[in-house]
Coordinates of C-alpha atoms in Angstrom, one line a residue:
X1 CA 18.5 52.2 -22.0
X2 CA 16.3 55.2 -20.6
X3 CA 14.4 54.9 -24.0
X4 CA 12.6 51.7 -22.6
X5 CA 10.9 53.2 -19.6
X6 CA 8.4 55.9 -19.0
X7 CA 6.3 53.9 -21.9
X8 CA 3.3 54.2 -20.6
X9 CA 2.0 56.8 -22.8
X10 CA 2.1 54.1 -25.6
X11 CA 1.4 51.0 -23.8
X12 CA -2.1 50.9 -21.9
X13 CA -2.3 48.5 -19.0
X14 CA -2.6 45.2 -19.6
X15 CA -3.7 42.6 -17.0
X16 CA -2.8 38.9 -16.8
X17 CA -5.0 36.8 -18.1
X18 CA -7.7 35.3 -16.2
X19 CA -9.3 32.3 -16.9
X20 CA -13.0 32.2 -17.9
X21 CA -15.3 31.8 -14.6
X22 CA -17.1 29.3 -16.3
X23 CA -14.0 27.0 -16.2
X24 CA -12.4 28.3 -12.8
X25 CA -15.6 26.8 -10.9
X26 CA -14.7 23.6 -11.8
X27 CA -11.3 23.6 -10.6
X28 CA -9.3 25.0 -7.4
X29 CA -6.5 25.8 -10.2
X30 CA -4.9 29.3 -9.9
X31 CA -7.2 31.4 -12.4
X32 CA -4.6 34.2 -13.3
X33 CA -2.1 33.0 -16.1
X34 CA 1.5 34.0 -15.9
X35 CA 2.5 36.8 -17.7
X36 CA 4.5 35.9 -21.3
X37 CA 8.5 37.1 -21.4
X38 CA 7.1 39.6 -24.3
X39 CA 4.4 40.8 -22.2
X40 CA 6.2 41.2 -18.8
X41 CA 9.1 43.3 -20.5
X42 CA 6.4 45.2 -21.8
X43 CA 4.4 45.9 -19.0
X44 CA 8.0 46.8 -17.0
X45 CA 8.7 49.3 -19.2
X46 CA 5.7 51.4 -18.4
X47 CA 7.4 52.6 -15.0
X48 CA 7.8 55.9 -15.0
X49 CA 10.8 55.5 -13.1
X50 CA 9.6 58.3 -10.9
X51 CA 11.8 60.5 -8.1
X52 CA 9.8 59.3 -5.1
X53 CA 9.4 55.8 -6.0
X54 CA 5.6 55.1 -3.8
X55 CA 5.3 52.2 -4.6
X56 CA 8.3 51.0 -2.7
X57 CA 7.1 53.0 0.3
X58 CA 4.0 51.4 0.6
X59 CA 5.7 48.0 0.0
X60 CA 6.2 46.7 3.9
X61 CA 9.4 44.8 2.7
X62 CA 10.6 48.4 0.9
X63 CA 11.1 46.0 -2.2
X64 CA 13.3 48.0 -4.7
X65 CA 10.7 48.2 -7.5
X66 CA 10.9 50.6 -9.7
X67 CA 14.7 49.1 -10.3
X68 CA 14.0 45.3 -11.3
X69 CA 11.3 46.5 -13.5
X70 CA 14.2 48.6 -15.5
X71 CA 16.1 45.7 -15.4
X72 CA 13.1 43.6 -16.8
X73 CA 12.0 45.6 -19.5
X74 CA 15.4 45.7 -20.2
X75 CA 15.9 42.1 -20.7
X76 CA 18.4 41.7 -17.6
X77 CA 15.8 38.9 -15.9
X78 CA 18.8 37.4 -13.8
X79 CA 19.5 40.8 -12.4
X80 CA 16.0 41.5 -11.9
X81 CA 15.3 38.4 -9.7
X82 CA 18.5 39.2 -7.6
X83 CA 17.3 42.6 -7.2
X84 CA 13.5 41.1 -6.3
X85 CA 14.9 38.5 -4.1
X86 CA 17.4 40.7 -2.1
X87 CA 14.7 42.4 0.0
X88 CA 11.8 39.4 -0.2
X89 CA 12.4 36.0 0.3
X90 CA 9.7 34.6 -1.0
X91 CA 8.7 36.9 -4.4
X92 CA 6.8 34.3 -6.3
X93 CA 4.4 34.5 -3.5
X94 CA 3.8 37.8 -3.1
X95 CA 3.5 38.2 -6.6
X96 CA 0.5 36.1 -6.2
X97 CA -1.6 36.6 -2.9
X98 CA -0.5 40.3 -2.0
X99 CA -3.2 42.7 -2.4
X100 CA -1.3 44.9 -4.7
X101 CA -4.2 47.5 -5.0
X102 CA -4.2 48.3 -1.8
X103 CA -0.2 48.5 -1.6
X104 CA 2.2 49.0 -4.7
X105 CA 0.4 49.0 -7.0
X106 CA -2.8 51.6 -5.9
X107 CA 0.2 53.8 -5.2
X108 CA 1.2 54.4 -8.9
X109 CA 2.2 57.6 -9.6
X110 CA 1.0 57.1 -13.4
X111 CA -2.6 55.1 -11.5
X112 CA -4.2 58.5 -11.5
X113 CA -5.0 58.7 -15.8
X114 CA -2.8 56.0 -16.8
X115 CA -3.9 52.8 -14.7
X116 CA -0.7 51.4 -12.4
X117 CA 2.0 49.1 -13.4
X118 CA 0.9 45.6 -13.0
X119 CA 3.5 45.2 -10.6
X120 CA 2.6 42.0 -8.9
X121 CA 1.9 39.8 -12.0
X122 CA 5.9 40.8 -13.3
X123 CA 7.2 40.2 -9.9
X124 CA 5.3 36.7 -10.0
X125 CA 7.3 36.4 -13.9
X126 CA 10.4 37.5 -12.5
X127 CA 10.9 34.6 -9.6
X128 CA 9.0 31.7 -12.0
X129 CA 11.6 32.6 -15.1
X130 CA 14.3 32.2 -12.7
X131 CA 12.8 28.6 -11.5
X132 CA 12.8 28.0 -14.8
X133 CA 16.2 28.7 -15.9
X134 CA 17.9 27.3 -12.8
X135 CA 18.6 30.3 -10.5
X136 CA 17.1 29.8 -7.4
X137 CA 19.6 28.5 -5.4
X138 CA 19.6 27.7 -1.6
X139 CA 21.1 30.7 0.4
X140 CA 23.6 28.2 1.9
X141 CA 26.3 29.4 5.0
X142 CA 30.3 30.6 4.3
X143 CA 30.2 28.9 7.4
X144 CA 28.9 27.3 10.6
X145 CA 28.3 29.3 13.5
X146 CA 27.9 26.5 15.9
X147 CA 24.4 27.8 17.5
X148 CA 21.4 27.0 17.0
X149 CA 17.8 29.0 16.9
X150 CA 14.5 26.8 16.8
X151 CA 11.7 28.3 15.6
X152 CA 8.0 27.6 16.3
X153 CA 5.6 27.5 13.1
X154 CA 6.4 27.4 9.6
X155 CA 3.8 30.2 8.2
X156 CA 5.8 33.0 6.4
X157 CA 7.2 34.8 9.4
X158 CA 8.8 31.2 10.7
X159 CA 9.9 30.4 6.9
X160 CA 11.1 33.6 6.3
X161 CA 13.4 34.1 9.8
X162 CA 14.5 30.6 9.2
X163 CA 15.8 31.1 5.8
X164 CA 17.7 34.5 6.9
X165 CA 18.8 32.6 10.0
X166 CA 20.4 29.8 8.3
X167 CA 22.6 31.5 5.2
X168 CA 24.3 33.7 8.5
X169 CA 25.2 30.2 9.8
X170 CA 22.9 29.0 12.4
X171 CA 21.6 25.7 12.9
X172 CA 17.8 26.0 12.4
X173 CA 14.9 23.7 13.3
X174 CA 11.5 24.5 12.5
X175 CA 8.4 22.8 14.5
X176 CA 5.6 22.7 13.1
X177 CA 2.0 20.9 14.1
X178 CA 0.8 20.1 10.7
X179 CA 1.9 17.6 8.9
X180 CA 2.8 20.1 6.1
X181 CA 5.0 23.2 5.6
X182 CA 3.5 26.5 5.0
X183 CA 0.7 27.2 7.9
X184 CA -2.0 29.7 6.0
X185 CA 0.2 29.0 3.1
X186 CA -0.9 25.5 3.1
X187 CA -4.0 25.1 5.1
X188 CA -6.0 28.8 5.2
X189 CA -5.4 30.0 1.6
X190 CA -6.9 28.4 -1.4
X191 CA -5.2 26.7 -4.4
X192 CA -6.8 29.2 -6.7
X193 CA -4.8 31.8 -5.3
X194 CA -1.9 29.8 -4.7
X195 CA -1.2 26.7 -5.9
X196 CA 0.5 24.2 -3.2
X197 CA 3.4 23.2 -5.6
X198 CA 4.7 26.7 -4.7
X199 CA 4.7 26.4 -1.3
X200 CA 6.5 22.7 -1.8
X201 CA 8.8 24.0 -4.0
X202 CA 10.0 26.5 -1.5
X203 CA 10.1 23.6 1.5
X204 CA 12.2 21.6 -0.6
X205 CA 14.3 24.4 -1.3
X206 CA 14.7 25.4 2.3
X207 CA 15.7 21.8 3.2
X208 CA 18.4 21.9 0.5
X209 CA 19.6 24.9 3.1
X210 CA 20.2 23.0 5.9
X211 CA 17.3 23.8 7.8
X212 CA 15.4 21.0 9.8
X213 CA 11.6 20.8 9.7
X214 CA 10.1 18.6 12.3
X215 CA 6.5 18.3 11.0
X216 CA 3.4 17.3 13.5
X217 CA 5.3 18.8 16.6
X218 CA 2.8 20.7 18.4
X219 CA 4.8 23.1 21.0
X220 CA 2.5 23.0 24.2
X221 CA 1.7 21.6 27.7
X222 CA -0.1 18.7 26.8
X223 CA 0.4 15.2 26.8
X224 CA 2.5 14.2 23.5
X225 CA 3.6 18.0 22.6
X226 CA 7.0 19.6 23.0
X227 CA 7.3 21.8 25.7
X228 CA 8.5 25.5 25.4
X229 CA 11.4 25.0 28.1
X230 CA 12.4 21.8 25.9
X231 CA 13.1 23.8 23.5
X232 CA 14.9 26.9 25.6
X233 CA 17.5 24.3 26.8
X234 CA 18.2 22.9 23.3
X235 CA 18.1 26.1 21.1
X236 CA 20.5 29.2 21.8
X237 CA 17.5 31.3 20.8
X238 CA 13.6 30.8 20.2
X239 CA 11.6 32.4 17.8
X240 CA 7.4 32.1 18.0
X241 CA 5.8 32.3 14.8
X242 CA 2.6 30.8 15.5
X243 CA 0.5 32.9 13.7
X244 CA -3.6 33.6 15.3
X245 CA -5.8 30.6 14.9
X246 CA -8.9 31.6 17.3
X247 CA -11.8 32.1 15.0
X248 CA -13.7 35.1 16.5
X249 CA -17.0 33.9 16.6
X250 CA -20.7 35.1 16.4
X251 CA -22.5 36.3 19.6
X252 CA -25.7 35.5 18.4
X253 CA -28.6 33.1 19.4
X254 CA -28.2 29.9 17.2
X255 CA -24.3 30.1 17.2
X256 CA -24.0 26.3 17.8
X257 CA -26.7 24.8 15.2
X258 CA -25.4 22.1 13.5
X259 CA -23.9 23.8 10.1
X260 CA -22.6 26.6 11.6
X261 CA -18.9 26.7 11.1
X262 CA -15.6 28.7 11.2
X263 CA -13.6 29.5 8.3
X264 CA -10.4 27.7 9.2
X265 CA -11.8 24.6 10.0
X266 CA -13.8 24.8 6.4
X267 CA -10.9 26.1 4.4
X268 CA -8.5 23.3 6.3
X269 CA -10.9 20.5 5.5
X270 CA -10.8 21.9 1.6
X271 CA -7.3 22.4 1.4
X272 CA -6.8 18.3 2.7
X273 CA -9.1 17.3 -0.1
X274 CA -6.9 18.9 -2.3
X275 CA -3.8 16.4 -1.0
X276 CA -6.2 13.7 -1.6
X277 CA -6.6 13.5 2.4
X278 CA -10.0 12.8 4.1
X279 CA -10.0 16.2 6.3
X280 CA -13.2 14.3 8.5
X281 CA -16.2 15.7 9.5
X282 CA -16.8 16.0 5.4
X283 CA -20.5 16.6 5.4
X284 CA -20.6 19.4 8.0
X285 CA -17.1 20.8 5.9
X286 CA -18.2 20.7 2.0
X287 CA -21.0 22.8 0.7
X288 CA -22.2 20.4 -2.1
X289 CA -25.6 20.9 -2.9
X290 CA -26.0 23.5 -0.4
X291 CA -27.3 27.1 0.6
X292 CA -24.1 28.8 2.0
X293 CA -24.0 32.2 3.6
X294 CA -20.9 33.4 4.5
X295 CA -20.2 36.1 7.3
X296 CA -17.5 38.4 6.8
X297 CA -16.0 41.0 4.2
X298 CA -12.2 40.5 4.3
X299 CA -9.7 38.3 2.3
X300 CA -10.6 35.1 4.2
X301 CA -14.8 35.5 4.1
X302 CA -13.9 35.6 -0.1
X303 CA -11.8 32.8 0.5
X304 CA -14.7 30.8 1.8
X305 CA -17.3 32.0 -0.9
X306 CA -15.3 31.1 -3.6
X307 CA -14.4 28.0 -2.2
X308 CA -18.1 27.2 -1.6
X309 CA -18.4 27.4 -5.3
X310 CA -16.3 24.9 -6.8
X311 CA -17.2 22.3 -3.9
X312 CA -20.8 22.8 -5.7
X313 CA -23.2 24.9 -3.8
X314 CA -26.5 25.2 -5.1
X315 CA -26.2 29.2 -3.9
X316 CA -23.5 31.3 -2.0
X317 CA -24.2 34.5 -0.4
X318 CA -21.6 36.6 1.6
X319 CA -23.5 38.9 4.6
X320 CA -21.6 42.3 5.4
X321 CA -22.6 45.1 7.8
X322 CA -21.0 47.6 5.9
X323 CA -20.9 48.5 1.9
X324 CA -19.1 47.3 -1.2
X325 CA -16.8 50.5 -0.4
X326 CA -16.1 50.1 3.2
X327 CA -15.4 46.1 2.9
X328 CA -11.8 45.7 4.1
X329 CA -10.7 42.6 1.4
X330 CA -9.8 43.0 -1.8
X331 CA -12.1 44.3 -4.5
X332 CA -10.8 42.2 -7.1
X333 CA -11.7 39.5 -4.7
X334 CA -15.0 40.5 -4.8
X335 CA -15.4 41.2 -8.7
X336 CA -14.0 37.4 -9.4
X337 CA -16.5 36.0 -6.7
X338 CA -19.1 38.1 -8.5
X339 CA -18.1 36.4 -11.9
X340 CA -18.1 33.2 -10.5
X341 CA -21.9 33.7 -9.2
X342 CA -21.6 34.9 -5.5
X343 CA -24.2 37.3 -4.5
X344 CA -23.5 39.8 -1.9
X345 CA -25.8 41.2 1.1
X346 CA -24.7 44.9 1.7
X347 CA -25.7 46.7 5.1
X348 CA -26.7 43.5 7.1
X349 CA -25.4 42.1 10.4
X350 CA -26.0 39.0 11.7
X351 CA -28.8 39.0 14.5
X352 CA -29.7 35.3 14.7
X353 CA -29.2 31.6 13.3
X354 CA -32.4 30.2 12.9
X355 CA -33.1 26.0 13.2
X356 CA -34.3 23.8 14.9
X357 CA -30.8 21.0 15.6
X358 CA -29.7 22.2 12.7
X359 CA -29.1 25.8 10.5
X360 CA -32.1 26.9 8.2
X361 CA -31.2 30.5 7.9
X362 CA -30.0 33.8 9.3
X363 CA -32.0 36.4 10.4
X364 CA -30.0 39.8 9.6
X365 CA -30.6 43.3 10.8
X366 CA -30.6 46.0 8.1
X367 CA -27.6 48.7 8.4
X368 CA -26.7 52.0 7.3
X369 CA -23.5 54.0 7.5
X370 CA -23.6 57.2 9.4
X371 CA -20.5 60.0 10.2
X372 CA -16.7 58.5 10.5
X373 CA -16.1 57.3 13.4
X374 CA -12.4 58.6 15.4
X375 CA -10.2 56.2 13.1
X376 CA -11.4 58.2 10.3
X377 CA -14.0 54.5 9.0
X378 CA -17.7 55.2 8.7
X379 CA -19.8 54.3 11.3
X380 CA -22.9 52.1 11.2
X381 CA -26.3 51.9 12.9
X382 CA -29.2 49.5 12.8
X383 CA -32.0 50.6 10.7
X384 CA -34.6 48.7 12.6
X385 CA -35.7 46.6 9.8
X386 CA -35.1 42.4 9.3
X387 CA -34.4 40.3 6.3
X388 CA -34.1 36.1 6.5
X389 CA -31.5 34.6 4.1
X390 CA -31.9 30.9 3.8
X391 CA -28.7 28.8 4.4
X392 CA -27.7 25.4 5.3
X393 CA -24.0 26.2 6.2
X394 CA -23.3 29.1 7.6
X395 CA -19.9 29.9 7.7
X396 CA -18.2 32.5 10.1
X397 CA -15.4 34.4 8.7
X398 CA -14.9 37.2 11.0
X399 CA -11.4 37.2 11.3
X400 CA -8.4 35.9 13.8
X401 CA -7.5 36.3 17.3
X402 CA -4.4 34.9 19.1
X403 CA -4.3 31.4 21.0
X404 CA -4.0 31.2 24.7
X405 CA -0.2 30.9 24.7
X406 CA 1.0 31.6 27.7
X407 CA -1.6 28.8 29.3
X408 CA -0.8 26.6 25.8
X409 CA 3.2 26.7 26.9
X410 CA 1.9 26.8 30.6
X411 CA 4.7 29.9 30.7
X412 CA 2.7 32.4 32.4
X413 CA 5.0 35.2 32.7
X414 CA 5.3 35.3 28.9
X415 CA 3.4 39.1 28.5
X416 CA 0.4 39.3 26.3
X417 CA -1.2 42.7 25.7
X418 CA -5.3 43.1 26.2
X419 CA -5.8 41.5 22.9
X420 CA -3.5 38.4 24.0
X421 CA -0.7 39.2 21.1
X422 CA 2.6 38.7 22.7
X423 CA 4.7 42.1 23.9
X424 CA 7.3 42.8 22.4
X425 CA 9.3 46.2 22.7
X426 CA 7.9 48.8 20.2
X427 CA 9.8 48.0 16.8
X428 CA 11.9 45.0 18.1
X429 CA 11.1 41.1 18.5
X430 CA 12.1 39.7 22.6
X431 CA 9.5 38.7 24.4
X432 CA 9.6 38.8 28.1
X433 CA 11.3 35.3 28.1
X434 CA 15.1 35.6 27.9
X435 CA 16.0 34.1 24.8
X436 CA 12.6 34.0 23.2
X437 CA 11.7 36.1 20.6
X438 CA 8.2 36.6 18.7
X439 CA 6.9 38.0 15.2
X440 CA 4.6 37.8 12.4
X441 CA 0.7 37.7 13.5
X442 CA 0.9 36.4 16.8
X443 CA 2.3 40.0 17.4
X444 CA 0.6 42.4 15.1
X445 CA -3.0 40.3 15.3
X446 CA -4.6 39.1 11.8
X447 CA -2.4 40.6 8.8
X448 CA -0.7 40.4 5.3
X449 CA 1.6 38.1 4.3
X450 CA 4.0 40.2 3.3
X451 CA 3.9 41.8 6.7
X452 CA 4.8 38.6 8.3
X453 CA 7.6 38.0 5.7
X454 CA 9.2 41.2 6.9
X455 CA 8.7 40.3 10.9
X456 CA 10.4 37.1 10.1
X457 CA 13.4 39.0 8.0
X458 CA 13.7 41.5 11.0
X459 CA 13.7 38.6 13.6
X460 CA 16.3 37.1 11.9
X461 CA 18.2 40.1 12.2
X462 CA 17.5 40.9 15.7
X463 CA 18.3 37.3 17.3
X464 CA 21.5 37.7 15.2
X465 CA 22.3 41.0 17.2
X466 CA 21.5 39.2 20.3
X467 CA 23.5 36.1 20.1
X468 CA 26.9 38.0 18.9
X469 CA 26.5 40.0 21.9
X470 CA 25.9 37.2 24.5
X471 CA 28.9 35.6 22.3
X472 CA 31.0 38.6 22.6
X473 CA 29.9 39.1 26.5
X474 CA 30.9 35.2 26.9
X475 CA 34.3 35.8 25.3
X476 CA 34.8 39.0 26.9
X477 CA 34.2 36.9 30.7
X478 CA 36.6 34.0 30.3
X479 CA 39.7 36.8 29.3

């Protein structure tokens, strides 16, 4: 059935659609609609089904693209979700929140005169068709290996290792400090990009498994939390996916005026509302009626501006040092923020919060960009001049750094490098703690889900590798 593919001489590109902005600021519903069966076979068959497939090469999981569009546009949908699923364990997700343009799908061969594949919007079709029709199943065991791993967070890269971990055989349990599965999943990313029923479905799928959550079980030191060497004696294997939680923060004068705020702590308190749950502190947290400027040019920063929106804000300005060009989120991120009535500050860096108790404003130096700098990214230098941008919650969206967790497990010869990620050997997963292993952000610093899907996948794979061996070295000792 050649004849399908290669149509997109025929067929232009055509997106999902995307709900009116209008409507989407009223709601925290997901504002892209799922492609039609019609539509998605359609889109699939514009692959070019080209020699070097690039879009699979810039896919961190090496997902086998190129192949379950073929099978899509030929109407093969079962086929197409194995073929999805074999190499991502959680494609209806991806096919959501992954920043396609900067991965599969801006590596197109046919992007240059043609416009790409909407690759992400069929994968999301592929996984929810097969929801629909019944075949998703649980990965369950041929049979019991009679150890166990335990495995500490439940963000992608602990989801993900548990899920491989489990259909070899293992015993799995999953600790978890919230009171909900998911960690970013749940808490850091909004409902209009992914609505929570996903993420629930996926729990309740993983339970079906066999593997054991054991929600609001901080791992730690502290009075009330499970402690690290707890878990060592009860767990053949540990794996730490705990993800980076520090908010970096503002050097500034002003930093800790009342309505100043970190993004976690205002995308956490959002995400409770949306569970009907009173996340506390509410009027420091919600941006009702208020002048919100927002620091920050990646995924999270538009996370927080478009969130600001449909809690109500009278005005919502993101601040970034560098240019529209140079931003490192997504640029459709930015084009539906604009829609939706964000304004942007190009060129400006923070210099000051101004208030007196509480926020009024930010006082921001004006930037320009100057020669690339040694990682190839254009430089910046202050251009002497000042601007004031009124705000009432300022939110600080910087980015991620990892927890102290070496002084959190009170294990202090678990390695951390200078940016206080855990070491790890270059391309594998043991930490310096016999037994303990580590992927996902708290490795790799702030990064893409996918990224962390594929750290958890690896893991999986590694701490397999490692307990046959001390098996087979155990076995080997008593003959």
């Amino acid at each position: 059935m050649a004849e399908r593919m290669l149509q997109f001489v025929t067929h232009p590109q055509v997106l999902p659609e995307k709900r009116d902005a209008a409507e989407r600021r009223q709601d925290f519903g997901e504002i892209y609609r799922g492609f039609a069966r019609s539509r998605a076979e359609e889109q699939a068959s514009r692959c070019s089904q080209c020699g070097i497939p690039f879009c699979s090469v810039h896919c961190p999981l090496g997902n086998n693209i190129p192949d379950w569009l073929k099978l899509t546009a030929e109407d093969r949908l079962e086929e197409a979700y194995e073929m999805s699923s074999a190499t991502n364990t959680f494609p209806e997700i991806c096919g959501r929140i992954c920043p396609q343009d900067r991965l599969c799908e801006g590596n197109c061969v046919i992007n240059k005169g043609f416009e790409s594949v909407t690759i992400g919007a069929v994968e999301r079709f592929i996984t929810e068709n097969a929801f629909e029709q019944g075949w998703v199943k649980p990965a369950l065991p041929d049979r019991d290996l009679g150890r166990s791993v335990g495995i500490v967070g439940s963000g992608p890269a602990g989801l993900a290792c548990a899920e491989r971990l489990r259909a070899q055989g293992y015993e799995v349990h999953v600790y978890e400090r919230q009171d909900r599965v998911g960690g970013l999943l749940t808490y850091g990313i909004p409902s209009f990009k992914l609505e929570k029923h996903v993420v629930a479905r996926r729990h309740a799928l993983l339970e079906e498994q066999g593997i054991v959550f054991h929600l609001s079980t901080p791992v730690g030191s502290g009075e009330g939390e499970t402690a690290l060497e707890d878990l060592r004696a009860r767990h053949d294997a540990v794996f730490l996916a705990t993800g980076v939680y520090r908010s970096r923060d503002v050097k500034v004068p002003g930093a800790g005026l009342e309505g100043v705020v970190d993004a976690i702590d205002f995308l956490t308190a959002s995400n409770r509302r949306g569970y009907d749950e009173d996340p506390g502190e509410d009027a420091a947290l919600h941006a009702k009626g208020r002048r919100v400027v927002v620091i920050g040019g990646g995924d999270t920063a538009m996370d927080c501006v478009r969130t600001s929106i449909r809690q109500g804000a009278e005005r919502v300005t993101c601040v970034y040092r560098r240019d529209r060009a140079n931003m490192p989120g997504s640029r459709q991120e930015v084009y539906n923020a604009e829609e939706e009535g964000a304004h942007f500050e190009w060129l400006g860096s923070p210099e000051a919060f101004l208030g007196d108790g509480s926020v009024s404003g930010v006082r921001v130096l004006r930037m320009r960009l100057v020669a690339p700098d040694a990682s190839g990214r254009r430089s910046i230098e202050g251009t002497g001049q000042h601007d004031v941008i009124e705000g009432d919650l300022v939110i600080k969206a910087l980015g991620f750094d990892p927890e102290d967790l070496p002084g959190q497990f009170n294990a202090p010869e678990l390695a951390v490098t200078r940016w206080g990620t855990l070491t790890v050997p270059p391309g594998g997963f043991a930490t310096s703690l016999p037994g303990v292993f580590a992927g996902g952000d708290i490795v790799r610093g702030a990064s893409l889900v996918v990224w962390a899907i594929k750290d958890g996948r690896d893991a999986a794979d590694a701490i397999h590798h490692h307990l046959t061996e001390t098996m087979t070295g155990a076995l080997e000792a008593a003959e």
